[in-house]
């Protein structure tokens, strides 16, 4: 499948996530918890798939992307373990701090995703140009 097709699926995925988040305004807490758990499961599946692809293509992937993937994996693990620890706390002050931290984490994740999309666009365009250069070099031979 072409890189441009992979890139195009990002907008579909983003729209679906946007719709699920918008729906939270009308969902009961129990329903929202299930939606959140489903999102976590999807994210874990995506992370596992990414790790598998990185492991399979380690020779082809640049070390920068491998390091970025590892840093993101470490960050997600840290946030999730912190979530489990914070979940046990029940007093109001702790709940407020937990909410502030969760909102800050969500804002960072959104900014990180936006930056990743920009980087993906650059990478696709760079790959297309590299392929054109290779095709031109092959035609000259």
Tab-separated table of C-alpha atoms in Angstrom:
chain	number	residue	atom	x	y	z
A	1	UNK	CA	0.000	0.000	0.000
A	2	UNK	CA	1.279	3.481	-0.846
A	3	UNK	CA	2.534	5.762	1.893
A	4	UNK	CA	0.003	8.383	0.811
A	5	UNK	CA	-2.792	5.869	1.557
A	6	UNK	CA	-1.343	5.218	5.012
A	7	UNK	CA	-1.166	8.967	5.571
A	8	UNK	CA	-4.761	9.407	4.388
A	9	UNK	CA	-6.003	6.910	6.973
A	10	UNK	CA	-4.772	9.263	9.686
A	11	UNK	CA	-7.605	11.707	8.994
A	12	UNK	CA	-10.189	8.924	9.204
A	13	UNK	CA	-8.683	7.686	12.470
A	14	UNK	CA	-8.505	11.220	13.864
A	15	UNK	CA	-12.136	11.929	12.939
A	16	UNK	CA	-13.322	8.726	14.630
A	17	UNK	CA	-11.404	9.635	17.797
A	18	UNK	CA	-12.783	13.183	17.645
A	19	UNK	CA	-16.326	11.811	17.394
A	20	UNK	CA	-15.807	9.479	20.371
A	21	UNK	CA	-14.399	12.331	22.453
A	22	UNK	CA	-17.267	14.655	21.468
A	23	UNK	CA	-19.765	11.974	22.507
A	24	UNK	CA	-18.391	12.063	26.060
A	25	UNK	CA	-20.483	15.154	26.743
A	26	UNK	CA	-23.612	13.022	26.875
A	27	UNK	CA	-22.268	9.768	28.327
A	28	UNK	CA	-22.718	8.502	31.856
A	29	UNK	CA	-19.564	7.916	33.889
A	30	UNK	CA	-19.800	4.119	33.603
A	31	UNK	CA	-20.226	4.315	29.837
A	32	UNK	CA	-17.346	6.773	29.576
A	33	UNK	CA	-15.129	4.460	31.613
A	34	UNK	CA	-15.848	1.687	29.086
A	35	UNK	CA	-15.091	4.020	26.169
A	36	UNK	CA	-11.828	4.987	27.877
A	37	UNK	CA	-10.925	1.339	28.482
A	38	UNK	CA	-11.679	0.539	24.840
A	39	UNK	CA	-9.425	3.433	23.763
A	40	UNK	CA	-6.662	2.118	26.009
A	41	UNK	CA	-7.023	-1.332	24.456
A	42	UNK	CA	-6.844	0.148	20.934
A	43	UNK	CA	-3.799	2.207	21.920
A	44	UNK	CA	-2.088	-0.861	23.385
A	45	UNK	CA	-2.835	-2.825	20.236
A	46	UNK	CA	-1.463	-0.038	18.075
A	47	UNK	CA	1.641	0.212	20.246
A	48	UNK	CA	2.175	-3.558	20.018
A	49	UNK	CA	1.752	-3.450	16.232
A	50	UNK	CA	4.177	-0.537	15.975
A	51	UNK	CA	6.721	-2.361	18.126
A	52	UNK	CA	6.369	-5.454	15.968
A	53	UNK	CA	6.885	-3.435	12.809
A	54	UNK	CA	9.865	-1.630	14.309
A	55	UNK	CA	11.359	-4.956	15.407
A	56	UNK	CA	10.782	-6.461	11.937
A	57	UNK	CA	12.220	-3.450	10.125
A	58	UNK	CA	14.887	-2.481	12.610
A	59	UNK	CA	17.545	-2.558	9.952
A	60	UNK	CA	15.525	-0.273	7.686
A	61	UNK	CA	14.190	2.106	10.321
A	62	UNK	CA	16.514	4.849	11.414
A	63	UNK	CA	17.794	4.755	14.972
A	64	UNK	CA	16.025	8.068	15.542
A	65	UNK	CA	12.623	6.423	14.995
A	66	UNK	CA	13.572	3.473	17.163
A	67	UNK	CA	14.582	5.852	19.968
A	68	UNK	CA	11.395	7.902	19.498
A	69	UNK	CA	9.288	4.748	19.688
A	70	UNK	CA	11.071	3.624	22.847
A	71	UNK	CA	10.647	7.035	24.476
A	72	UNK	CA	6.928	7.033	23.648
A	73	UNK	CA	6.544	3.459	24.962
A	74	UNK	CA	8.277	4.440	28.202
A	75	UNK	CA	6.091	7.540	28.539
A	76	UNK	CA	2.866	5.562	28.012
A	77	UNK	CA	3.934	2.950	30.564
A	78	UNK	CA	4.721	5.675	33.087
A	79	UNK	CA	1.405	7.460	32.560
A	80	UNK	CA	-0.537	4.210	32.835
A	81	UNK	CA	1.213	3.025	35.967
A	82	UNK	CA	0.646	6.452	37.483
A	83	UNK	CA	-3.014	6.204	36.516
A	84	UNK	CA	-3.388	2.901	38.347
A	85	UNK	CA	-1.718	4.345	41.445
A	86	UNK	CA	-3.824	7.512	41.348
A	87	UNK	CA	-7.008	5.531	40.819
A	88	UNK	CA	-6.699	4.257	44.384
A	89	UNK	CA	-6.762	7.794	45.819
A	90	UNK	CA	-10.203	9.152	46.718
A	91	UNK	CA	-9.961	12.482	48.540
A	92	UNK	CA	-10.976	15.696	46.780
A	93	UNK	CA	-7.533	17.293	46.674
A	94	UNK	CA	-5.999	14.161	45.191
A	95	UNK	CA	-8.859	13.922	42.682
A	96	UNK	CA	-8.267	17.529	41.602
A	97	UNK	CA	-4.549	16.909	41.160
A	98	UNK	CA	-5.303	13.701	39.264
A	99	UNK	CA	-7.688	15.582	36.956
A	100	UNK	CA	-5.122	18.342	36.359
A	101	UNK	CA	-2.431	15.781	35.569
A	102	UNK	CA	-4.741	13.786	33.274
A	103	UNK	CA	-5.701	16.972	31.397
A	104	UNK	CA	-2.060	17.978	31.037
A	105	UNK	CA	-1.190	14.474	29.778
A	106	UNK	CA	-4.064	14.614	27.271
A	107	UNK	CA	-2.969	18.044	26.028
A	108	UNK	CA	0.597	16.793	25.603
A	109	UNK	CA	-0.585	13.652	23.776
A	110	UNK	CA	-2.578	15.826	21.360
A	111	UNK	CA	0.422	18.094	20.718
A	112	UNK	CA	2.655	15.042	20.302
A	113	UNK	CA	0.215	13.513	17.800
A	114	UNK	CA	0.020	16.773	15.856
A	115	UNK	CA	3.814	16.935	15.692
A	116	UNK	CA	3.922	13.274	14.646
A	117	UNK	CA	1.488	13.993	11.811
A	118	UNK	CA	3.685	16.858	10.620
A	119	UNK	CA	6.722	14.589	10.802
A	120	UNK	CA	4.830	11.838	8.947
A	121	UNK	CA	3.935	14.282	6.182
A	122	UNK	CA	7.580	15.287	5.844
A	123	UNK	CA	8.680	11.623	5.873
A	124	UNK	CA	6.185	10.665	3.148
A	125	UNK	CA	7.236	13.578	0.946
A	126	UNK	CA	10.903	12.786	1.542
A	127	UNK	CA	10.266	9.124	0.654
A	128	UNK	CA	8.474	10.100	-2.561
A	129	UNK	CA	11.397	12.342	-3.562
A	130	UNK	CA	13.929	9.651	-2.663
A	131	UNK	CA	12.047	7.164	-4.864
A	132	UNK	CA	12.018	9.712	-7.721
A	133	UNK	CA	15.783	10.164	-7.328
A	134	UNK	CA	16.286	6.386	-7.396
A	135	UNK	CA	14.090	6.053	-10.495
A	136	UNK	CA	16.016	8.876	-12.213
A	137	UNK	CA	19.332	7.215	-11.353
A	138	UNK	CA	18.076	3.893	-12.723
A	139	UNK	CA	16.936	5.584	-15.946
A	140	UNK	CA	20.398	7.169	-16.383
A	141	UNK	CA	22.121	3.767	-16.177
